[in-house]
Phi, psi and omega in degrees: 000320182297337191287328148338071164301359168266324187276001167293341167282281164308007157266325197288329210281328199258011138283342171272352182043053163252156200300159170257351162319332182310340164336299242273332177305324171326302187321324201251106204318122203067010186247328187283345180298299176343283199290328142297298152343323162283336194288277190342298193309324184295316148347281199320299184279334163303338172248030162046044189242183179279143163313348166277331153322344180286318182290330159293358208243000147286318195307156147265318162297317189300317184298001138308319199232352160302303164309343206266281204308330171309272195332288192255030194235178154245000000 
């Protein structure tokens, strides 16, 4: 599912336990930057890391290496 984008999306949306309707908010230009950021934070903490990692998901190299660390740290 993660190779996929819309269910890489509806997979980040249900580790992030957020509703899926929330999809439908991507569409809609500068409100998706938001709403992925929010996502990200919900991510961050669901994998008991700080909520502000979601917001590295602006930086451009971070945003590279944020997903890496979600992924493979504990």
């Amino acid at each position: 599912m993660a190779w996929i984008p819309i269910l890489n999306i509806i997979l980040m949306l249900a580790i992030a336990k957020k509703p899926i309707w929330w999809i439908i908010l991507f569409i809609v230009p500068l409100v998706n930057i938001v709403i992925m950021v929010l996502i990200w934070m919900a991510v961050a903490e669901a994998r008991n890391k700080p909520s502000w990692w979601g917001v590295l998901m602006l930086v451009p190299v971070a945003n590279l290496i944020v997903p890496a660390l979600l992924a493979w740290t504990d």
